[in-house]
JSON list of C-alpha atoms in Angstrom, two decimals:
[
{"chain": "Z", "resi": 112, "resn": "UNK", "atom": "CA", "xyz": [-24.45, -22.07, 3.30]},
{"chain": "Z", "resi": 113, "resn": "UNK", "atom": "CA", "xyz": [-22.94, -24.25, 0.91]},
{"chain": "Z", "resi": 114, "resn": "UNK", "atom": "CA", "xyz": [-18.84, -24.49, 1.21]},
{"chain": "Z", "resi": 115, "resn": "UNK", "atom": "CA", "xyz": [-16.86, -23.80, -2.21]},
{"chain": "Z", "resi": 116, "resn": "UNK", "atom": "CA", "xyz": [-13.66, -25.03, -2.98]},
{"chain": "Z", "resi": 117, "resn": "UNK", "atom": "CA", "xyz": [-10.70, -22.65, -3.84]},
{"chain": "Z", "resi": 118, "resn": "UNK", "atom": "CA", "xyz": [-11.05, -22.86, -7.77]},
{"chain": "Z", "resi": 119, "resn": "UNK", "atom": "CA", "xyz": [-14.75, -21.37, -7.35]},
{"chain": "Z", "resi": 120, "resn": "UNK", "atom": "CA", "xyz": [-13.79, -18.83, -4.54]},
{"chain": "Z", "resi": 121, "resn": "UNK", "atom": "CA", "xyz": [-11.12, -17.75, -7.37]},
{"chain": "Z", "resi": 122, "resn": "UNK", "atom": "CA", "xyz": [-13.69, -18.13, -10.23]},
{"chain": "Z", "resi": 123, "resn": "UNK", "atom": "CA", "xyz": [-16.15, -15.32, -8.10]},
{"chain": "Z", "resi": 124, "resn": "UNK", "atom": "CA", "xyz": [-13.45, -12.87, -7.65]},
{"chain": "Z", "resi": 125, "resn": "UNK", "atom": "CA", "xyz": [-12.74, -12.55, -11.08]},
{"chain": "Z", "resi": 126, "resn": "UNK", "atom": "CA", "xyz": [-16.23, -12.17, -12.27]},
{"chain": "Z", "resi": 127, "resn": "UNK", "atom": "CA", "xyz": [-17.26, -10.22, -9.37]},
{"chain": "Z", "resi": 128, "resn": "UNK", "atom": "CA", "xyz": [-14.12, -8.48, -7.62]},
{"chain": "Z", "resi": 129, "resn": "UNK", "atom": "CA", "xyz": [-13.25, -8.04, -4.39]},
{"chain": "Z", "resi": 130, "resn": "UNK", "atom": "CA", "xyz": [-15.07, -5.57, -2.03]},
{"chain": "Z", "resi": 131, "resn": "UNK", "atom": "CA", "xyz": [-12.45, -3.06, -0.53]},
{"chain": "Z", "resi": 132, "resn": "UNK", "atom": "CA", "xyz": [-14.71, -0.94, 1.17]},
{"chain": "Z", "resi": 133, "resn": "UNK", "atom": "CA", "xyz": [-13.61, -1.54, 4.21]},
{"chain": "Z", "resi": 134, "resn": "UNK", "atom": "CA", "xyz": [-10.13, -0.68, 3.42]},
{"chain": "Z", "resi": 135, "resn": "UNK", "atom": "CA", "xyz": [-11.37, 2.90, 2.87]},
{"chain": "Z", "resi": 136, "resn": "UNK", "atom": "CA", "xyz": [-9.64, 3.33, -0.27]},
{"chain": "Z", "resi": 137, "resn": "UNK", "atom": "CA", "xyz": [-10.23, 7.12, -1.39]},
{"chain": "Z", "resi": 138, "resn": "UNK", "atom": "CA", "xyz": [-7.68, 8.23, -3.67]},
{"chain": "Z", "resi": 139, "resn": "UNK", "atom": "CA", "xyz": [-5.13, 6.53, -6.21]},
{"chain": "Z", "resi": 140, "resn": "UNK", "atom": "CA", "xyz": [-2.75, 7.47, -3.96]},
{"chain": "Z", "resi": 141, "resn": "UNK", "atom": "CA", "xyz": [-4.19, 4.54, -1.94]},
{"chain": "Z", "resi": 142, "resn": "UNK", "atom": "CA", "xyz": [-3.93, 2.06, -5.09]},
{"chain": "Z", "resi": 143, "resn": "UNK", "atom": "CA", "xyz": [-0.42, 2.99, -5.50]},
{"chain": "Z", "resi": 144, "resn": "UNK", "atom": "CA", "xyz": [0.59, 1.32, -2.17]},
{"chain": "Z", "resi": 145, "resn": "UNK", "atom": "CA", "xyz": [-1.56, -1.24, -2.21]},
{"chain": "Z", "resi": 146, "resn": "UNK", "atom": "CA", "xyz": [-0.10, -2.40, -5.74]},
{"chain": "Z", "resi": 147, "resn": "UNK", "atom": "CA", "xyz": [3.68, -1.23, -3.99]},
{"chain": "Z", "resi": 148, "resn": "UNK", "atom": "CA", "xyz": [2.55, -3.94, -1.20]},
{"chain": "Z", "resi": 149, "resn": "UNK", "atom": "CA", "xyz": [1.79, -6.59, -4.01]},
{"chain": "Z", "resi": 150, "resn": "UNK", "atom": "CA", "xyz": [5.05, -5.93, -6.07]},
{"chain": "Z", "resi": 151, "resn": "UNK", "atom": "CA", "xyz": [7.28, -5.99, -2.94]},
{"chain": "Z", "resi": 152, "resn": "UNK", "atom": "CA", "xyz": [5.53, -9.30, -2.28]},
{"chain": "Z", "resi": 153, "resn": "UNK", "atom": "CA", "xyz": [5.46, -10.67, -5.15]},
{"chain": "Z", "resi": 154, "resn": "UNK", "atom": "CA", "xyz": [9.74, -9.88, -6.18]},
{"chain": "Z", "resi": 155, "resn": "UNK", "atom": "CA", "xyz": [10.21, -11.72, -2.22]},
{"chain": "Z", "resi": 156, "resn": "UNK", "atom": "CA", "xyz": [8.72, -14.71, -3.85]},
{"chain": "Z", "resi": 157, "resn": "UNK", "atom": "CA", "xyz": [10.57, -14.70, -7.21]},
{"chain": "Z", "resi": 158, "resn": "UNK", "atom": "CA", "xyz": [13.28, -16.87, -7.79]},
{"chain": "Z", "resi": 159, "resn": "UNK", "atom": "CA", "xyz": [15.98, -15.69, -9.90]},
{"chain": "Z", "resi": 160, "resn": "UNK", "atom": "CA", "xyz": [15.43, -17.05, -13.43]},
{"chain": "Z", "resi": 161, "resn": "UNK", "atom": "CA", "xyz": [11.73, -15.89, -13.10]},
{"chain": "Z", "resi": 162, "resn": "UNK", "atom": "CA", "xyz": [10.70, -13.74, -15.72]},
{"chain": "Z", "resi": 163, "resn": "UNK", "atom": "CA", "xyz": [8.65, -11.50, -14.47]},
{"chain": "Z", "resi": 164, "resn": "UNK", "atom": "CA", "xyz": [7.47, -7.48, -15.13]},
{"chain": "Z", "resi": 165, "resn": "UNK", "atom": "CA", "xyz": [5.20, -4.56, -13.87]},
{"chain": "Z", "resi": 166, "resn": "UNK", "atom": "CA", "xyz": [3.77, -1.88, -15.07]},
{"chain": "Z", "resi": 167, "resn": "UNK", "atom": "CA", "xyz": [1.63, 0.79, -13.61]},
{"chain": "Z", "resi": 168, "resn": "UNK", "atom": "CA", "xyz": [-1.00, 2.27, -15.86]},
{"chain": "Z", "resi": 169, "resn": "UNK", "atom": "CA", "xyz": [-2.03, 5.85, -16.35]},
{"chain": "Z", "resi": 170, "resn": "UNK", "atom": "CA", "xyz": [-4.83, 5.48, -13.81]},
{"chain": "Z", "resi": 171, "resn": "UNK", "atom": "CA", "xyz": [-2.44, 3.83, -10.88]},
{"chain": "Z", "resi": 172, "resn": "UNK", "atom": "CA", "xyz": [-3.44, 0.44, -12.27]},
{"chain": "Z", "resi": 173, "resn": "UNK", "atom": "CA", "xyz": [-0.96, -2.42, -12.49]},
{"chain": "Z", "resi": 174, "resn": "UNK", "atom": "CA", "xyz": [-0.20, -5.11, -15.19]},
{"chain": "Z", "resi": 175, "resn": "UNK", "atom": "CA", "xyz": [1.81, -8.01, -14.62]},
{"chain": "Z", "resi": 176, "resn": "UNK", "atom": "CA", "xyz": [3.52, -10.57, -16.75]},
{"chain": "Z", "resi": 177, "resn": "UNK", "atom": "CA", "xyz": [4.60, -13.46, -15.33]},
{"chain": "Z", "resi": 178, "resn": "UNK", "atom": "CA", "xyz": [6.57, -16.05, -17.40]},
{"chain": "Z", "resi": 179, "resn": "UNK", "atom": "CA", "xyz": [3.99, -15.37, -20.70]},
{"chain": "Z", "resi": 180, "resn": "UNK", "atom": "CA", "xyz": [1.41, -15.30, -18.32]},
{"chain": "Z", "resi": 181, "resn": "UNK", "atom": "CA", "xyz": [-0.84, -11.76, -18.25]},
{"chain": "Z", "resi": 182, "resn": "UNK", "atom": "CA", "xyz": [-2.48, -10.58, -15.72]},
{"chain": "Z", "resi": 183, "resn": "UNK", "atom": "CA", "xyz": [-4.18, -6.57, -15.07]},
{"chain": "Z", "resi": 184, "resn": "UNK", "atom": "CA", "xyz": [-5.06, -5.78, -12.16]},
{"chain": "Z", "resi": 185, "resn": "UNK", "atom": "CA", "xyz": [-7.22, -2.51, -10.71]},
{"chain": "Z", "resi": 186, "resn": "UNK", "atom": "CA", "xyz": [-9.34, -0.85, -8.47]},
{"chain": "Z", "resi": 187, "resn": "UNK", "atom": "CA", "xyz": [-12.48, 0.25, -9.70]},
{"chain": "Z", "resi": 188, "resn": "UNK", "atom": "CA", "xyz": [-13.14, 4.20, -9.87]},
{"chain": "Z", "resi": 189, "resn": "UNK", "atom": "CA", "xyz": [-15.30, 4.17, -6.56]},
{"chain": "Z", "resi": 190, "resn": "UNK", "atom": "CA", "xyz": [-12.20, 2.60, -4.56]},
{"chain": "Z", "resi": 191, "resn": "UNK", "atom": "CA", "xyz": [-14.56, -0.01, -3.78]},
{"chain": "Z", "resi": 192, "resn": "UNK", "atom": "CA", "xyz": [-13.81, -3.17, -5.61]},
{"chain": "Z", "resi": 193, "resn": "UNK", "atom": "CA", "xyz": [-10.40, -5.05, -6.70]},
{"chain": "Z", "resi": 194, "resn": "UNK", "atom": "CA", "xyz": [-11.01, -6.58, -9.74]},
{"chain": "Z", "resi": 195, "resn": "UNK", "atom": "CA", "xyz": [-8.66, -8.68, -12.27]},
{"chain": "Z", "resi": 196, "resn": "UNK", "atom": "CA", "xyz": [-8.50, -9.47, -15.90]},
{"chain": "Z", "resi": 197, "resn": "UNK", "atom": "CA", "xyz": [-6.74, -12.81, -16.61]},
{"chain": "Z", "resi": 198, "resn": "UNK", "atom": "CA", "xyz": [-5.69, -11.70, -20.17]},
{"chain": "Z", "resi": 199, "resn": "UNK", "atom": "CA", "xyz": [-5.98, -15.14, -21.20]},
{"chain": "Z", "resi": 200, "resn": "UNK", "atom": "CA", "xyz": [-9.60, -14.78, -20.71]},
{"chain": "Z", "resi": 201, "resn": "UNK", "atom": "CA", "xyz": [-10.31, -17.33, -18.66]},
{"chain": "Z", "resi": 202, "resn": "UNK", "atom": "CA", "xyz": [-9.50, -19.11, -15.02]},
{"chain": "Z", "resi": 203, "resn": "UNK", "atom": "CA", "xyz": [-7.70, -22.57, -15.38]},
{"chain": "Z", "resi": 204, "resn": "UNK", "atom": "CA", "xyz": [-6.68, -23.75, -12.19]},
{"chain": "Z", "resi": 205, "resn": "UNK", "atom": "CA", "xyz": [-3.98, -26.03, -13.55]},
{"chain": "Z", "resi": 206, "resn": "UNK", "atom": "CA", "xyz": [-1.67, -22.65, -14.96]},
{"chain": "Z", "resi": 207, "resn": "UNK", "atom": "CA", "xyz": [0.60, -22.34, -11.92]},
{"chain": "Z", "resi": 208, "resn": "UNK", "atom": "CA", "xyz": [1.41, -18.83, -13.62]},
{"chain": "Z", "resi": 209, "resn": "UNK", "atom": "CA", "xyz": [-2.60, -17.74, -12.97]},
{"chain": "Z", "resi": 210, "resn": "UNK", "atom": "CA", "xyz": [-2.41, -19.27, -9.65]},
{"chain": "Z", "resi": 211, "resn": "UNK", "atom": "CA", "xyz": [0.69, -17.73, -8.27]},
{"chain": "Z", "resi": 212, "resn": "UNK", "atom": "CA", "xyz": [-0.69, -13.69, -9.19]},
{"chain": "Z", "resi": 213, "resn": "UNK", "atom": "CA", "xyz": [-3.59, -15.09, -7.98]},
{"chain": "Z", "resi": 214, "resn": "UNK", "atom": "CA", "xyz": [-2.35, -16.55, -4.88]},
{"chain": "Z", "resi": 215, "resn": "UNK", "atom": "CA", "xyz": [-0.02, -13.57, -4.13]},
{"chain": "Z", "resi": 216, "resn": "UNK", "atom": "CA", "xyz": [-2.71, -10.79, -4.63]},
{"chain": "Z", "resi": 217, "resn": "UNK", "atom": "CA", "xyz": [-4.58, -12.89, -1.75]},
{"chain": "Z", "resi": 218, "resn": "UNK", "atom": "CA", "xyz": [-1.61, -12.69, 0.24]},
{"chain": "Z", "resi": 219, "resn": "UNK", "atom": "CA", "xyz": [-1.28, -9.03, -0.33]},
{"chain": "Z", "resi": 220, "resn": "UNK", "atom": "CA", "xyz": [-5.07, -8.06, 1.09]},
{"chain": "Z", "resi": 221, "resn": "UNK", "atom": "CA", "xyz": [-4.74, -10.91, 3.77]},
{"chain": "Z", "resi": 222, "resn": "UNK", "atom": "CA", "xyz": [-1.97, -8.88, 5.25]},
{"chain": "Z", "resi": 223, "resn": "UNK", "atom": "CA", "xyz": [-2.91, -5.15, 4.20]},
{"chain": "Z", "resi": 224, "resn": "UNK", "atom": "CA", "xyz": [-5.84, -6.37, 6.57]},
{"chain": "Z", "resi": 225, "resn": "UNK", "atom": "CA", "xyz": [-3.98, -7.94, 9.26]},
{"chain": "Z", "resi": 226, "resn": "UNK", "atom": "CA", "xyz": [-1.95, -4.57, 9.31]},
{"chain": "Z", "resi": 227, "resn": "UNK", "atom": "CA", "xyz": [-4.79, -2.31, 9.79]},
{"chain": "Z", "resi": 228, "resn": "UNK", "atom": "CA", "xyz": [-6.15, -4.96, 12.49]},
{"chain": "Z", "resi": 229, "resn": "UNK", "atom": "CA", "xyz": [-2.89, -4.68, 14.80]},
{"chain": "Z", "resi": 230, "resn": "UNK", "atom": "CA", "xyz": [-2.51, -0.70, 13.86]},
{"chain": "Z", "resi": 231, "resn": "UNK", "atom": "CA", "xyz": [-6.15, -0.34, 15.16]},
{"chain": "Z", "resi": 232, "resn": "UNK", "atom": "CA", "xyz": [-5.84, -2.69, 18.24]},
{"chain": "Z", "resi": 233, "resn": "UNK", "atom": "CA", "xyz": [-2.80, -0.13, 19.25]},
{"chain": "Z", "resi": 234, "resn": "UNK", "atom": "CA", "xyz": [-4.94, 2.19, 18.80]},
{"chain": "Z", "resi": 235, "resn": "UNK", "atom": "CA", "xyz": [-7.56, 1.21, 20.89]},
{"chain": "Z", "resi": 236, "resn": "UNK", "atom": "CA", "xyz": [-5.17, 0.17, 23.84]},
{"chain": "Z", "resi": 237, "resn": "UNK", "atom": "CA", "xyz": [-3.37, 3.77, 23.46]},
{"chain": "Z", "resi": 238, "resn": "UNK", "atom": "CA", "xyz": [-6.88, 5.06, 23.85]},
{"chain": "Z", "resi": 239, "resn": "UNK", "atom": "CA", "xyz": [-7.87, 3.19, 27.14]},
{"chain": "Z", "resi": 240, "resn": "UNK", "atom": "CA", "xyz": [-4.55, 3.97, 28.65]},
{"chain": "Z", "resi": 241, "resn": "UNK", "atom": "CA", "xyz": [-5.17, 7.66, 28.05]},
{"chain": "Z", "resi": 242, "resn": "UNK", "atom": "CA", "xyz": [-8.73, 6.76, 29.56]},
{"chain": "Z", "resi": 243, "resn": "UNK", "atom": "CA", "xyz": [-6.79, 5.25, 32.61]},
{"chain": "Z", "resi": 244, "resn": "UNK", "atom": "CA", "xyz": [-4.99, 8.21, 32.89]},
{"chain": "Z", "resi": 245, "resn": "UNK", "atom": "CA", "xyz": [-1.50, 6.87, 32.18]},
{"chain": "Z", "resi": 246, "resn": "UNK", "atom": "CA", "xyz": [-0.56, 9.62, 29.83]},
{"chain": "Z", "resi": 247, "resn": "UNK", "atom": "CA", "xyz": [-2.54, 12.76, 31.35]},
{"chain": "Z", "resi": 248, "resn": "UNK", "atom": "CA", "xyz": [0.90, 14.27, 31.95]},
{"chain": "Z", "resi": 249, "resn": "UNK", "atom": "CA", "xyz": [4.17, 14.74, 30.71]},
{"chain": "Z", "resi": 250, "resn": "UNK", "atom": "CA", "xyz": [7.06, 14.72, 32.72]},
{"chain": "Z", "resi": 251, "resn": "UNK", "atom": "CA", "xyz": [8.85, 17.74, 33.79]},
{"chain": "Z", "resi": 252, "resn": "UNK", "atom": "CA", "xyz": [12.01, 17.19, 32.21]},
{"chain": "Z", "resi": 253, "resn": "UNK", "atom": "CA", "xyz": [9.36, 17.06, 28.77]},
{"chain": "Z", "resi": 254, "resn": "UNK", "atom": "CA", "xyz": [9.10, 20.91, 29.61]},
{"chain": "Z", "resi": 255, "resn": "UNK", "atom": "CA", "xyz": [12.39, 22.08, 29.89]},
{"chain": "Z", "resi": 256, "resn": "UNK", "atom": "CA", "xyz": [13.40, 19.85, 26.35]},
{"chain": "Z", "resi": 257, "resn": "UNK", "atom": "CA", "xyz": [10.60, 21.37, 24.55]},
{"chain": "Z", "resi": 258, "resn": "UNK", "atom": "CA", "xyz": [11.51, 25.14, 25.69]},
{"chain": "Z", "resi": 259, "resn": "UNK", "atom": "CA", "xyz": [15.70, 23.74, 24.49]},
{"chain": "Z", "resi": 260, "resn": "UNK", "atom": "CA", "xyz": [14.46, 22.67, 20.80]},
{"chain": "Z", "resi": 261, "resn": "UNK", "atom": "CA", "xyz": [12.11, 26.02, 20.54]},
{"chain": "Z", "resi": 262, "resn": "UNK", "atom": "CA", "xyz": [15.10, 28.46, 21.21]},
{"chain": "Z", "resi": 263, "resn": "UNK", "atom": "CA", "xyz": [17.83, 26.69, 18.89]},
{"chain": "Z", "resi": 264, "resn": "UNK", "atom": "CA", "xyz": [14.69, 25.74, 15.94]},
{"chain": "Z", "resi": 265, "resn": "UNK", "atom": "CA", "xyz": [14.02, 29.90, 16.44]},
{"chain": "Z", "resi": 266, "resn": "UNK", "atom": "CA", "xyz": [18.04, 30.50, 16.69]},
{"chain": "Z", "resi": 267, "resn": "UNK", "atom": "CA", "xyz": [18.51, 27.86, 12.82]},
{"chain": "Z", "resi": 268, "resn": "UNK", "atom": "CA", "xyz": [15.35, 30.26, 11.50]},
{"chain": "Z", "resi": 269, "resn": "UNK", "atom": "CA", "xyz": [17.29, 33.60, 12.13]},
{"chain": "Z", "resi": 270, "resn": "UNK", "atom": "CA", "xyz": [20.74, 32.16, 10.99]},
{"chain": "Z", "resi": 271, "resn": "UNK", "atom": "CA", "xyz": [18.62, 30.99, 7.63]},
{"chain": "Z", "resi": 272, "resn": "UNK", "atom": "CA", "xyz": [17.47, 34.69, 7.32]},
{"chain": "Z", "resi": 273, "resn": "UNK", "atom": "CA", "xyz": [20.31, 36.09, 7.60]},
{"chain": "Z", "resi": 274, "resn": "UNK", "atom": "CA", "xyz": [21.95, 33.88, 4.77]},
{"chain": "Z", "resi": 275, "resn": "UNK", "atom": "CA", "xyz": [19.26, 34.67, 2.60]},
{"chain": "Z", "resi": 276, "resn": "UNK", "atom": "CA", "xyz": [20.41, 38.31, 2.78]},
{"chain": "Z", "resi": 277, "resn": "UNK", "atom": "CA", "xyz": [23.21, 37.76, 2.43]},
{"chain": "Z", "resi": 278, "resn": "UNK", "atom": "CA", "xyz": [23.40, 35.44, -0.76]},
{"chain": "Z", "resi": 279, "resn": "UNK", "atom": "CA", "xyz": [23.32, 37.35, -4.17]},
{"chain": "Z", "resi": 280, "resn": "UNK", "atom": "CA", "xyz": [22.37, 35.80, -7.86]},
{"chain": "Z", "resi": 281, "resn": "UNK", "atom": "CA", "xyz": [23.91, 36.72, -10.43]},
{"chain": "Z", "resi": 282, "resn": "UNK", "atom": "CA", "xyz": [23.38, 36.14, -13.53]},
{"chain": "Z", "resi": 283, "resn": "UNK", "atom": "CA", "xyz": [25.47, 34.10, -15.85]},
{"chain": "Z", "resi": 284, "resn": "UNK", "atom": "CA", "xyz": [25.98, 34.79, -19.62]}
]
C-alpha cells in the first residue's frame, strides 16, 4: 500500500470523515463529550491573546472560530462518521489556523481511544482476577459495614418522613 503524507491523510478526512464506529457512539449525548473532550483540549492549548470561540449547534454539533478561521465540526446522524467542513471551502496546508483544529481534533480521538484502550485493559485484568478467584469473597468486616450503613440509610428515610409530615405550605398572597 502506497504511504501518504499528512496533507493527503488530512485531505481524505475531510472528504470522507472519520469512521467512529468503533467508538460506539449511540446518542448525542455521546457527541456532547466527545466535542467537551475537544474544547477542553483545545482552551489547554490556547495562548492568551488567541481569539478563539465555540458554539454547539441545535443537533450537539460544534462550530469553531479560530482567529477568522471557521471550522464545523459533527457527527453524522448514524454516530458513525466525524466529519468537518472547513468553511473556507477548501484544505490549505500552509493556514496554521486549519491545521491547528485540525491537528487538535486528531489529538482529541487519539486519546478518546487511548482512554477506552486502558479502561478496557482494566477491565480485562479485573476480569481474570475474579477468574483467579481473588475477589470471590468479601471480607467479614464488609458484612458488618454494610448491615451499619443499611440501619442509619433506613433510620435518614424515617427522619425524612417524618419532616414531610410535619412541614405545612401555605400559601402566600
Amino acid at each position: 500500500m502506497e504511504e501518504k503524507t499528512i496533507d493527503e491523510m488530512i485531505q481524505t478526512f475531510i472528504d470522507n470523515g472519520l469512521d467512529l464506529s468503533s467508538f460506539k457512539f449511540m446518542s448525542d449525548y455521546d457527541k456532547e463529550n466527545f466535542f467537551m473532550m475537544y474544547t477542553d483540549l483545545f482552551e489547554s492549548m490556547m495562548k492568551d491573546d488567541d481569539d478563539y470561540n465555540f458554539k454547539i449547534t441545535e443537533e450537539k454539533d460544534l462550530f469553531i472560530t479560530l482567529n477568522q478561521e471557521e471550522m464545523f465540526i459533527y457527527v453524522t446522524d448514524d454516530y458513525q462518521t466525524l466529519r468537518c467542513d472547513l468553511c473556507g471551502e477548501y484544505y490549505d496546508k500552509n493556514n496554521t489556523n486549519q491545521i491547528l483544529l485540525l491537528s487538535i481534533l486528531f489529538l482529541t480521538v487519539k486519546e478518546l481511544k487511548a482512554m477506552i484502550d486502558l479502561f478496557a485493559g482494566e477491565i480485562i485484568k479485573n476480569m481474570e482476577n475474579r477468574k483467579s478467584g481473588k475477589f470471590t469473597k468479601l471480607p467479614k468486616s464488609f458484612s458488618g459495614k454494610a448491615n451499619y450503613l443499611s440501619s442509619k440509610q433506613e433510620s435518614i428515610m424515617e427522619d425524612i418522613k417524618k419532616a414531610r409530615d410535619k412541614v405545612t405550605i401555605k400559601e402566600i398572597k
